[in-house]
XYZ file of C-alpha atoms in Angstrom:
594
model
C 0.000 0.000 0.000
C 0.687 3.696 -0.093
C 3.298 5.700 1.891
C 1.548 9.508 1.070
C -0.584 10.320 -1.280
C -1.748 13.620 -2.778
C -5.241 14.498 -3.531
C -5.351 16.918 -6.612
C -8.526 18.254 -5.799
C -10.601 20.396 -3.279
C -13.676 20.238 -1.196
C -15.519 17.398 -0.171
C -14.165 14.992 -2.236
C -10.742 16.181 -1.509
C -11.970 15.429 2.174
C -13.545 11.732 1.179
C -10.514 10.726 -0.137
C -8.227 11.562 2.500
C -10.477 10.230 5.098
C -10.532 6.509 3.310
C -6.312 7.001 3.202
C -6.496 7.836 6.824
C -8.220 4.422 7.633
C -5.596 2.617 5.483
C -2.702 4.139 7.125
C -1.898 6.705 4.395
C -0.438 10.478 4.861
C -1.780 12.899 2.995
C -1.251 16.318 0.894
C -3.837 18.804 -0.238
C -2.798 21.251 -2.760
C -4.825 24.548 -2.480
C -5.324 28.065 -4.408
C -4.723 31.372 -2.847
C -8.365 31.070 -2.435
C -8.998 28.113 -0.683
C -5.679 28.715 2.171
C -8.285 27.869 4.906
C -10.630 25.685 2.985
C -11.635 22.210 5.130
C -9.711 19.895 2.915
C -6.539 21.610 3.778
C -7.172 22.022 7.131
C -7.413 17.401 7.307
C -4.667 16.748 5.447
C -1.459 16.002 6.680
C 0.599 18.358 4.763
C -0.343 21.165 2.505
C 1.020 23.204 -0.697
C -0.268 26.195 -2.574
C -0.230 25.606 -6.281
C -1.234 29.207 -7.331
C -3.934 32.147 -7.783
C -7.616 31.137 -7.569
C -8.563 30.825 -11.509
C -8.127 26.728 -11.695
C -6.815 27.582 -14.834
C -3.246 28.440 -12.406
C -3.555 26.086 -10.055
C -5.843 22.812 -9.959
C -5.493 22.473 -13.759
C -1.850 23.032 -13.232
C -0.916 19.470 -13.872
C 3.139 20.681 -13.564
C 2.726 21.947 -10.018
C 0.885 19.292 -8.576
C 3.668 17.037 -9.650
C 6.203 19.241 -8.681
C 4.584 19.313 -5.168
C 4.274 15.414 -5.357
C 7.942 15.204 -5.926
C 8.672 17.911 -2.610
C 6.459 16.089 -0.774
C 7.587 12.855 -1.515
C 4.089 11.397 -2.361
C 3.890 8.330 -3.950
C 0.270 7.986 -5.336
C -2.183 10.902 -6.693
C -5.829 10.817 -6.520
C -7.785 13.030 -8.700
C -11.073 13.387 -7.030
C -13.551 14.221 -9.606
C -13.774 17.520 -12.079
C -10.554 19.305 -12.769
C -8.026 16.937 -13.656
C -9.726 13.945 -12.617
C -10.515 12.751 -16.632
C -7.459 14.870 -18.174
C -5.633 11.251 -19.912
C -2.572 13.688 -20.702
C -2.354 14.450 -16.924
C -2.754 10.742 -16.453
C 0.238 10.118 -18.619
C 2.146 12.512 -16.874
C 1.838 10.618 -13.577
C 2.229 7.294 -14.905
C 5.578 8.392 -16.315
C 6.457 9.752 -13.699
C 9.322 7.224 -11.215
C 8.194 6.000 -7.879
C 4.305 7.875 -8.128
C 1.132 5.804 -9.238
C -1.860 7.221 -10.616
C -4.985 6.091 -8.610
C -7.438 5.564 -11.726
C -8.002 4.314 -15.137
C -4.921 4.007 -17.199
C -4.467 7.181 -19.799
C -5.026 4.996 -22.512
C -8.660 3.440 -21.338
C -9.219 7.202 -20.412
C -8.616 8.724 -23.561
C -10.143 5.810 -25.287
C -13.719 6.328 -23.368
C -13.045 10.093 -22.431
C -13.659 10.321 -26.675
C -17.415 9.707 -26.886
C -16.809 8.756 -30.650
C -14.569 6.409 -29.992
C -16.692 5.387 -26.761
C -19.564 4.624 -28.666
C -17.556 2.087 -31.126
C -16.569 0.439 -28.052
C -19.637 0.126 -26.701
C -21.393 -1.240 -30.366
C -18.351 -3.611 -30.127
C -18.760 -5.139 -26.896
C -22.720 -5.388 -28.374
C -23.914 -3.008 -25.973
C -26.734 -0.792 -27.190
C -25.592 3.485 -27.677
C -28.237 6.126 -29.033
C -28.273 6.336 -32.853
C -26.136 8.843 -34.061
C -22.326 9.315 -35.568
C -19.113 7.324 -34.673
C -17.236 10.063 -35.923
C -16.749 13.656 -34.974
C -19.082 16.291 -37.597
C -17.171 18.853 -39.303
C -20.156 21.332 -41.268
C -23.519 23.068 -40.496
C -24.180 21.161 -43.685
C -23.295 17.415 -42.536
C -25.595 18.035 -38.956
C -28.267 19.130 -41.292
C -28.015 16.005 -43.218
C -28.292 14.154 -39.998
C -31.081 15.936 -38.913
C -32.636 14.961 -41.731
C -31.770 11.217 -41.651
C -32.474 10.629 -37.233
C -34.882 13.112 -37.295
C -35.172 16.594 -34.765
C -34.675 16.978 -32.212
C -30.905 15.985 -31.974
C -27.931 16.569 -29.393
C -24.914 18.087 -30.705
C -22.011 17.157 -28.289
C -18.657 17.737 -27.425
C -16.210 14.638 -27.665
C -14.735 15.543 -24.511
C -17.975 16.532 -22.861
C -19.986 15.287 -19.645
C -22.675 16.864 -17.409
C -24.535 18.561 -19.891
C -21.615 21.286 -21.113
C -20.839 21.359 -24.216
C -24.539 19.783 -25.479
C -26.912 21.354 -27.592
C -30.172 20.573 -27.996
C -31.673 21.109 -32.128
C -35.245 21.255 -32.856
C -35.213 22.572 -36.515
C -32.437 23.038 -39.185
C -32.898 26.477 -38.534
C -30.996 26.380 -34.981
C -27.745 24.253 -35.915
C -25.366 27.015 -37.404
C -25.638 28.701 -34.005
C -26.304 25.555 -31.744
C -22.399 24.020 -33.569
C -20.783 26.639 -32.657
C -21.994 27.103 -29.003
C -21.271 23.496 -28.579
C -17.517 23.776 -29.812
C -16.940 26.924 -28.092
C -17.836 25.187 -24.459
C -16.113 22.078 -25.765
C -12.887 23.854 -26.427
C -13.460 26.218 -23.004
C -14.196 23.420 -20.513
C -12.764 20.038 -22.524
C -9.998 22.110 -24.692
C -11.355 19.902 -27.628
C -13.902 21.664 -29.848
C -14.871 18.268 -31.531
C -18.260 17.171 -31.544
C -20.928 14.528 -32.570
C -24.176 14.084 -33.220
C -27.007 11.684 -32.310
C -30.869 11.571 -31.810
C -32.015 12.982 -28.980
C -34.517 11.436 -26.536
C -37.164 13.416 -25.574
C -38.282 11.924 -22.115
C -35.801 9.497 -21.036
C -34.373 8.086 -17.397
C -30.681 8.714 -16.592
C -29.312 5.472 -15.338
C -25.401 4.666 -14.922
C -24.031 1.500 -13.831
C -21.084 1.948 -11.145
C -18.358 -0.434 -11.739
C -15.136 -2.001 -10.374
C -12.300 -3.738 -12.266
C -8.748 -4.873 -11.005
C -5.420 -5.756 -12.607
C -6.690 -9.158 -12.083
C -9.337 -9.937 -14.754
C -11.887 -9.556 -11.689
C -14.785 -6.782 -13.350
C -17.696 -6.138 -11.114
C -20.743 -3.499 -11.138
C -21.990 -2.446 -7.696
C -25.446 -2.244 -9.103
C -27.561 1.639 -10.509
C -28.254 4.829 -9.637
C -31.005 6.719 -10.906
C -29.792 10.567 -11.575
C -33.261 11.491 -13.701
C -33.677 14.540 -11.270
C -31.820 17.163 -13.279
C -31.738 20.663 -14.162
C -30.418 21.588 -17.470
C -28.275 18.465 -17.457
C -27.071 18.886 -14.250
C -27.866 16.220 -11.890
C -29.347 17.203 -8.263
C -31.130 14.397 -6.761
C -29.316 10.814 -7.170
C -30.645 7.785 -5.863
C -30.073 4.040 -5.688
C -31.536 1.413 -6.989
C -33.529 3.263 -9.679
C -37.245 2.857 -9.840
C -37.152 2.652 -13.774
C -35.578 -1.030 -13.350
C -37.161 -4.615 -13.171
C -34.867 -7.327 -11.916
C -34.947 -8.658 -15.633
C -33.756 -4.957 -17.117
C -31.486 -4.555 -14.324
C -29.333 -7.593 -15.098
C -29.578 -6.553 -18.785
C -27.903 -3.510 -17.562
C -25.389 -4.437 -15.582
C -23.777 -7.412 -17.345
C -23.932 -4.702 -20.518
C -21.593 -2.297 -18.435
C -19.619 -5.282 -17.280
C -19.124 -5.515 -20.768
C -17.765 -2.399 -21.934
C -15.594 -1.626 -19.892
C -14.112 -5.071 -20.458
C -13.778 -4.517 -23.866
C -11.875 -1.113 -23.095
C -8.816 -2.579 -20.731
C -10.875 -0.477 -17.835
C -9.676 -1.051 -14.154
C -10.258 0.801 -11.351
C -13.882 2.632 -10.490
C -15.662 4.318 -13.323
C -18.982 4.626 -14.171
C -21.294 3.422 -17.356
C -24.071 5.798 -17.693
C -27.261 4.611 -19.738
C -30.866 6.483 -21.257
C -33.544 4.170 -20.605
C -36.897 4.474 -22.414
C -39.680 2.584 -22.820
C -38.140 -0.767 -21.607
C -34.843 -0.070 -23.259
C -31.827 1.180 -22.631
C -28.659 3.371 -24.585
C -25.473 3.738 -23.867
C -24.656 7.632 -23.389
C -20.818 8.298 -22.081
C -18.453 6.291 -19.527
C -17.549 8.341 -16.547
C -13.417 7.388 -15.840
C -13.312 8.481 -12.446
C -15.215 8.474 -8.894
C -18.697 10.278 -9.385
C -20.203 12.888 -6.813
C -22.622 10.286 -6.346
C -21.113 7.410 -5.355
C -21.903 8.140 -2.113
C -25.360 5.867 -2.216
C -23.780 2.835 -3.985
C -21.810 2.886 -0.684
C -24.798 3.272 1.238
C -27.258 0.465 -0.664
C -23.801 -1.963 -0.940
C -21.831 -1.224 2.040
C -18.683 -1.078 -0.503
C -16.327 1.916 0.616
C -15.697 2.895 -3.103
C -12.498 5.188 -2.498
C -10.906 2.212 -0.254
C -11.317 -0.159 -3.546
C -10.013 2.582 -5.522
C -6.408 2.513 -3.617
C -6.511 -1.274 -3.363
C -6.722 -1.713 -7.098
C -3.999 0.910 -7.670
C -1.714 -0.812 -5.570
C -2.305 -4.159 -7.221
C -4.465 -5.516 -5.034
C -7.276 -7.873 -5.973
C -10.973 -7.377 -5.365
C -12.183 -8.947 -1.929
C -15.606 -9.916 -3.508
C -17.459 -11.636 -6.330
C -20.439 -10.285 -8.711
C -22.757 -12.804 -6.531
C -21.388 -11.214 -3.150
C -22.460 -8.139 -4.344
C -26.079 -7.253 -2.819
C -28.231 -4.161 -2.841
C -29.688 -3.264 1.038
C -32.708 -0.665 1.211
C -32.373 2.598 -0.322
C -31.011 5.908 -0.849
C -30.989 9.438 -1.870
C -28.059 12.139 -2.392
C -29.302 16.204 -2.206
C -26.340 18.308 -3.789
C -26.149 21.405 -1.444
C -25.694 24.246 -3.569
C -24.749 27.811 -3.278
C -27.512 28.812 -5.502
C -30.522 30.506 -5.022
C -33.665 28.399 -6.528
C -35.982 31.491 -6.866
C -33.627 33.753 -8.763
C -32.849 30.271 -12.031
C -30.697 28.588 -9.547
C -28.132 31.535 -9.799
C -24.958 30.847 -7.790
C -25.134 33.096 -4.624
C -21.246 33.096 -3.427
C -20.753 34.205 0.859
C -19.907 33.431 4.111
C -21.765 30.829 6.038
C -23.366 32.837 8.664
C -24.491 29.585 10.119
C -24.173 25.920 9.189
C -25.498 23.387 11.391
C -25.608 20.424 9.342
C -28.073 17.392 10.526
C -27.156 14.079 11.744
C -29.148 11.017 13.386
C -30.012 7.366 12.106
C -29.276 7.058 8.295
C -28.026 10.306 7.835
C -23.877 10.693 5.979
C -23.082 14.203 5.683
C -20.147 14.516 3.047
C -18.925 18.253 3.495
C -15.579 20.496 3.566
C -17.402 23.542 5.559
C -17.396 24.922 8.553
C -19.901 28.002 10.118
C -18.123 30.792 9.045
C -15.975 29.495 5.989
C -15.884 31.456 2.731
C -18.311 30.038 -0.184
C -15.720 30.961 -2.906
C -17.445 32.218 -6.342
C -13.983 30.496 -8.299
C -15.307 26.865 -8.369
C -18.411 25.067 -8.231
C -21.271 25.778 -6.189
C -21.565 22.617 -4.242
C -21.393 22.957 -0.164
C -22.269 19.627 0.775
C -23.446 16.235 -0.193
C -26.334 15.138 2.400
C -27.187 11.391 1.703
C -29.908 9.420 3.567
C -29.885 5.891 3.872
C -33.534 3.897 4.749
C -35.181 -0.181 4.066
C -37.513 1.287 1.780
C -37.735 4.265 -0.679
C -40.840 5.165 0.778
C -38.939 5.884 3.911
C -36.198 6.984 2.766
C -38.424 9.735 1.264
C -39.477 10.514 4.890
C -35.755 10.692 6.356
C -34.728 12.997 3.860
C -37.739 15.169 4.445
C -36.980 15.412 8.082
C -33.231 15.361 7.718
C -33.104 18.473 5.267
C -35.573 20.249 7.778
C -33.252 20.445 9.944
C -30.308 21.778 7.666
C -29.664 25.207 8.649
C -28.106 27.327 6.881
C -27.421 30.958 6.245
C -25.403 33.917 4.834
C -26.043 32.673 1.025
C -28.928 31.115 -0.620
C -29.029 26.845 -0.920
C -30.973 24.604 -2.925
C -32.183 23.215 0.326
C -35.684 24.573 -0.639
C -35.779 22.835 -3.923
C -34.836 20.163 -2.173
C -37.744 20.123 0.584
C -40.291 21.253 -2.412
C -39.073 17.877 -4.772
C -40.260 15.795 -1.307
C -43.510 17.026 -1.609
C -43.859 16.638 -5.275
C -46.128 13.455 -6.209
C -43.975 12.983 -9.646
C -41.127 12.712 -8.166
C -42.324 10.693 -4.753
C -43.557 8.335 -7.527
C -40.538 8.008 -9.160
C -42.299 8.812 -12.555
C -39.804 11.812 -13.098
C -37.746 11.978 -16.343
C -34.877 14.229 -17.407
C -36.633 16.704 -18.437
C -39.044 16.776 -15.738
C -37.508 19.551 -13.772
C -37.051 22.040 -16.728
C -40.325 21.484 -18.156
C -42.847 20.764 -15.730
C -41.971 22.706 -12.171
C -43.880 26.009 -11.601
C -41.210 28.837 -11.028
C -43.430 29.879 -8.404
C -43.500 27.067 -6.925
C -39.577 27.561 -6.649
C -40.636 31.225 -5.287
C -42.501 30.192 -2.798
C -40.074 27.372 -1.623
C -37.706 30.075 -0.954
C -39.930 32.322 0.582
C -41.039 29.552 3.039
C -37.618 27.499 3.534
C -34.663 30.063 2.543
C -32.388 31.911 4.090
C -31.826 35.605 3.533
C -27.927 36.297 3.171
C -26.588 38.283 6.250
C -23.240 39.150 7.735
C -24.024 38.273 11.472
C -21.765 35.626 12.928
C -18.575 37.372 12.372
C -15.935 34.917 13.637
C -12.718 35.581 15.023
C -9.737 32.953 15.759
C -8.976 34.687 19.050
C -9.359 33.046 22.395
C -7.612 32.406 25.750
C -4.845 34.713 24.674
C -4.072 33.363 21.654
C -4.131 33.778 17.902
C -4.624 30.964 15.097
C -3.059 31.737 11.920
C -2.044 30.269 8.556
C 1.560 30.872 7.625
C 2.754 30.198 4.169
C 6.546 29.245 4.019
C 8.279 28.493 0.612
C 4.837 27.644 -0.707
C 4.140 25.338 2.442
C 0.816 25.853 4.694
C 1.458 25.661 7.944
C -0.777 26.191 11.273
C 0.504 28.273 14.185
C -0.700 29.628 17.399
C 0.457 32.961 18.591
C 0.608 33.641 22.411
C -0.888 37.063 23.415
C -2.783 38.113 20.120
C -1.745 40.110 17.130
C -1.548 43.780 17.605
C -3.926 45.690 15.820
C -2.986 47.105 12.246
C -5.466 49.630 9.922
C -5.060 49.194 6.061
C -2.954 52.181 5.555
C -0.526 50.387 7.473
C -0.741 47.218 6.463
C 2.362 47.646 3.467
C 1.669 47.897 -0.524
C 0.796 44.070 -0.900
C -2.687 44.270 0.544
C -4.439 41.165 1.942
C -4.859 37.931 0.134
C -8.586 38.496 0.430
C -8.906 42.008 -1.731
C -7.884 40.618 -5.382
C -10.769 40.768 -7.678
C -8.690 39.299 -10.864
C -8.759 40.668 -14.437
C -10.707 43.281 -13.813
C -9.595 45.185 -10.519
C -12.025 47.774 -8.747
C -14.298 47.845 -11.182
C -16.829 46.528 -8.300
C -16.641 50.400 -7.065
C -17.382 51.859 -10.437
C -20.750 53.240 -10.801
C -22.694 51.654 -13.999
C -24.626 54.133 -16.040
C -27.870 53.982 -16.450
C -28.780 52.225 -19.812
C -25.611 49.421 -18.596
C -26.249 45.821 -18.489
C -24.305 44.855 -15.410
C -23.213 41.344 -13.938
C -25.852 39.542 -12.072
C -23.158 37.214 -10.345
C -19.482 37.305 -9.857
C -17.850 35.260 -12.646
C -15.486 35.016 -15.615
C -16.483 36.255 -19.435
C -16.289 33.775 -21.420
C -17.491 35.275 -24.686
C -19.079 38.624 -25.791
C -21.000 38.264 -29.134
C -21.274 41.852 -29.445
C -20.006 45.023 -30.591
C -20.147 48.718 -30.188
C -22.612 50.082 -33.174
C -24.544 46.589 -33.455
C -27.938 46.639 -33.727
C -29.301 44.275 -30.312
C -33.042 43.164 -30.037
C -34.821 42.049 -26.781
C -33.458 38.675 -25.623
C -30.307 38.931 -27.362
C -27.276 37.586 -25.583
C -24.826 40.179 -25.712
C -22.519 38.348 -22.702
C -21.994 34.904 -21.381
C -20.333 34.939 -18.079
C -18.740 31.331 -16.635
C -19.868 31.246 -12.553
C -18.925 28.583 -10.670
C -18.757 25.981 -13.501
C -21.675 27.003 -15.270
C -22.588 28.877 -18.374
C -24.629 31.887 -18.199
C -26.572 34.197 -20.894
C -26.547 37.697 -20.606
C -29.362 39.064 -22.603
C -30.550 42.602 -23.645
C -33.369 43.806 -21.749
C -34.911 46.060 -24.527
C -33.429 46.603 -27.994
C -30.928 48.978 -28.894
C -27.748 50.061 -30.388
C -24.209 49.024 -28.412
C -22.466 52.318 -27.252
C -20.469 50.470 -25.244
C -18.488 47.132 -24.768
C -16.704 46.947 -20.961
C -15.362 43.485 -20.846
C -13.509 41.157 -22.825
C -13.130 37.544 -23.346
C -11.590 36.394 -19.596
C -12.474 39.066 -17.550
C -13.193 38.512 -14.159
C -16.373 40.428 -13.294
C -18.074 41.299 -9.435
C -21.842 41.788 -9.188
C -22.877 44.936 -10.322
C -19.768 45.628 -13.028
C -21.115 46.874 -16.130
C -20.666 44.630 -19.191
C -22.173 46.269 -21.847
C -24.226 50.210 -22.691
C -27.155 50.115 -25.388
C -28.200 53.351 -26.450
């Protein structure tokens, strides 16, 4: 087994990972931004490193100085986590060429091979497991997705090779939307995948989202720990996982396992991954392979009792697999509610703050997988998620009752949650049925339903519970040395210093990136300003074009996802205030119609 490892991630899962080496005897290094110095996964780890400034473009997607921090440190095994890095094969390469570290995942090869949903899908077809109809090969011209409109039929999904989640897809109704709808999709395939590639296939109106979570050692020994059903979503992006899925009969769900089992035979896959599936109407498609851990493999653990991490260091250090398909049993049911900085009421917009107060839950069937503390920074640099609360019951029936009483008494406040949306989808008869699709959420929830979820279950943001680290005389700090975290206690207290005197480099906290101070500037009148903090990713406009209502004339990246900014009346640009990669505070002005 491992000596140290390092976890090339943040948050939670940075957390989950570390706490599964900590059973196993294994030290540990976090790697942190200049945002996240006194984030929780930091804090638990055994040793810490800052990597760079808070853009994960300099720092977690800085494959170079997490190895060079390996190497200081002396760790001999990285774990990815998920997101960032986690399904980057070249960063996989890099590690498995690197002497004396092991990469704790896929090999780069199966990676790249199933990380390319062209080449996926031949894989799949191969190993005779049913995909979607659509291309095997990446499409080139408006003209060719036209011609394959014409052949599957509209609606299709155009789709970035490299894509996952729902970025990068495009949904096509008419021939009349592809010109724009190919270039959206290669623009957000190059931006989050750098691979501006994509396919096309038909796209199913009303489908379930099933994947297949599966295990596979250097030993010939493939296994699938059963399904999760991730149907609830919200353009594409999962927020209510459960396990097993309601859309499976015993026949359908052997069907679908043994097909997984399959496919990632056929690709040379080891470690964990995940085979995720549409299932309609009795049958089910093949949609993408997932090479890494998933944010919801937290209720396969639950339903299996399979610590999913744990088998994920085993395999990388050679081990075999303790267990057999037929020892592998499914034991009530579960649910996972994504935690969210966002604010339901306001189209889920990500509200960035300090937790004025979190007081998680607890009690019988209740795992709380978190990074957080009460008073801890919700940073508006990476993805929204706080916590991952996942209830375990016999039935789903009362698992659906645990969940409603467990996120009842979640408090939180200082920013907006999706605990609302949450505690409205428990009340919901289609989705206590388990008769919700895909598209369920998107097209069939009343926004004022969501408004008066809020109003009844939200929390206002405030300022109150200002903390402060001094106590019995002494001071906690952080102290950075050579790039090193380290914690120290000073005897006495700090004396007190005012900003004029604090010397020209400011505090860590004050940097507002590309676009410094323009938070304090006062946006005319006829200005389309920010409605979030975020980074622009592309502005479609210029000064002198003509702009009619609805028009997007900005899209701003905040905290992973893509957001339109459109004109609120027509009008001519006077004015264009920000530029591709901009970083941009509430309020900034982004573009002046006249």
């Amino acid at each position: 087994m491992f000596e140290k490892l390092l976890v090339a991630n943040r948050g939670e899962i940075a957390v989950r990972v570390m706490s599964a080496c900590e059973e196993l005897g294994i030290e540990t290094v976090a790697v942190y931004s200049d945002a996240d110095r006194n984030a929780g996964h930091v804090a638990y780890a055994d040793e810490a490193y800052n990597i760079g400034p808070a853009p994960a473009s300099e720092s977690y997607l800085d494959g170079d100085a997490i190895l060079e921090v390996a190497d200081r440190a002396g760790a001999d095994a990285i774990h990815p986590g998920y997101g960032f890095l986690a399904e980057n094969a070249d960063f996989a390469r890099q590690v498995e060429e690197t002497a004396g570290v092991t990469w704790v995942g896929p090999s780069s090869d199966a990676m790249e091979a199933l990380g390319e949903k062209t080449e996926a899908r031949t894989i799949m077809d191969e190993a005779n497991v049913p995909i979607v109809p659509g291309t095997t090969d990446p499409v080139e011209s408006v003209d060719e997705v036209r011609e394959l409109g014409a052949e599957f039929g509209y609606p299709i999904a155009i789709k970035a090779e490299g894509g996952g989640g729902g970025r990068g897809m495009k949904i096509v109704r008419s021939e009349d939307e592809v010109e724009d709808a190919l270039e959206s999709a290669r623009r957000e395939g190059d931006a989050y995948f750098d691979n501006d590639s994509v396919y096309v296939e038909k796209y199913l109106e009303n489908p379930k989202h099933v994947e297949v979570q599966i295990l596979a050692d250097h030993h010939g020994t493939v296994l699938h720990l059963g399904e999760r059903d991730c149907s609830l979503q919200r353009r594409h992006q999962k927020v209510v996982e459960e396990a097993p899925s309601t859309a499976l009969d015993g026949a359908l769900r052997d069907e679908i396992g043994d097909a997984a089992r399959r496919g990632v035979r056929e690709a040379g896959y080891t470690n964990a991954g995940t085979v995720e599936f549409l299932v309609d109407d009795g049958a089910f498609y093949f949609m993408e392979v997932n090479t890494r851990i998933q944010v919801e493999h937290t209720v396969t653990e639950a339903v299996t009792g399979i610590d999913i991490v744990r088998q994920q260091l085993r395999i990388a250090a050679d081990e075999e697999l303790p267990f057999e398909q037929s020892d592998i049993t499914i034991d009530g049911h579960a649910m996972e509610f994504r935690i969210n900085a966002e604010n339901p009421a306001a189209e889920f917009v990500p509200t960035p703050g300090r937790l004025a107060t979190y007081d998680p839950p607890s009690g019988l069937g209740v795992r709380l997988d978190d990074a957080v503390s009460q008073g801890d920074e919700v940073s508006g640099d990476y993805d929204s998620m706080i916590a991952k609360l996942i209830v375990h019951a016999p039935t789903r029936d009362r698992c659906l009752e645990r969940s409603r009483r467990a996120l009842r008494h979640f408090d939180v406040a200082g920013v907006e949650t999706t605990i609302p949306f949450h505690r409205l989808m428990l009340e919901d008869e289609t989705f206590r049925a388990g008769e919700h699709t895909t598209k369920y959420l998107d097209q069939s929830v009343d926004e004022a339903a969501l408004d008066d979820a809020v109003d009844r279950w939200g929390t206002a943001a405030d300022d109150r519970a200002e903390t402060s680290t001094e106590s019995h005389g002494t001071t906690d700090l952080v102290v950075e040395v050579d790039g090193r975290r380290f914690d120290v206690a000073v005897a006495g207290g700090l004396p007190r210093t005012t900003a004029a005197s604090s010397g020209a480099g400011g505090s860590d906290g004050s940097a507002s990136g590309g676009r410094s101070g323009t938070s304090q500037q006062v946006a005319a009148s006829d200005a389309i300003t920010a409605e979030m903090q975020g980074t622009v990713i592309s502005v479609p406009v210029e000064p002198g074009d003509e702009v009619a209502r609805g028009d997007v004339v900005c899209v701003l990246e905040a905290m992973k996802m893509e957001n339109d900014v459109v004109a609120p009346t027509a009008g001519t640009v006077a004015e264009v205030s920000v530029t591709d990669g901009d970083t941009v505070d509430m309020g900034d002005p982004l573009i002046v119609l006249e």
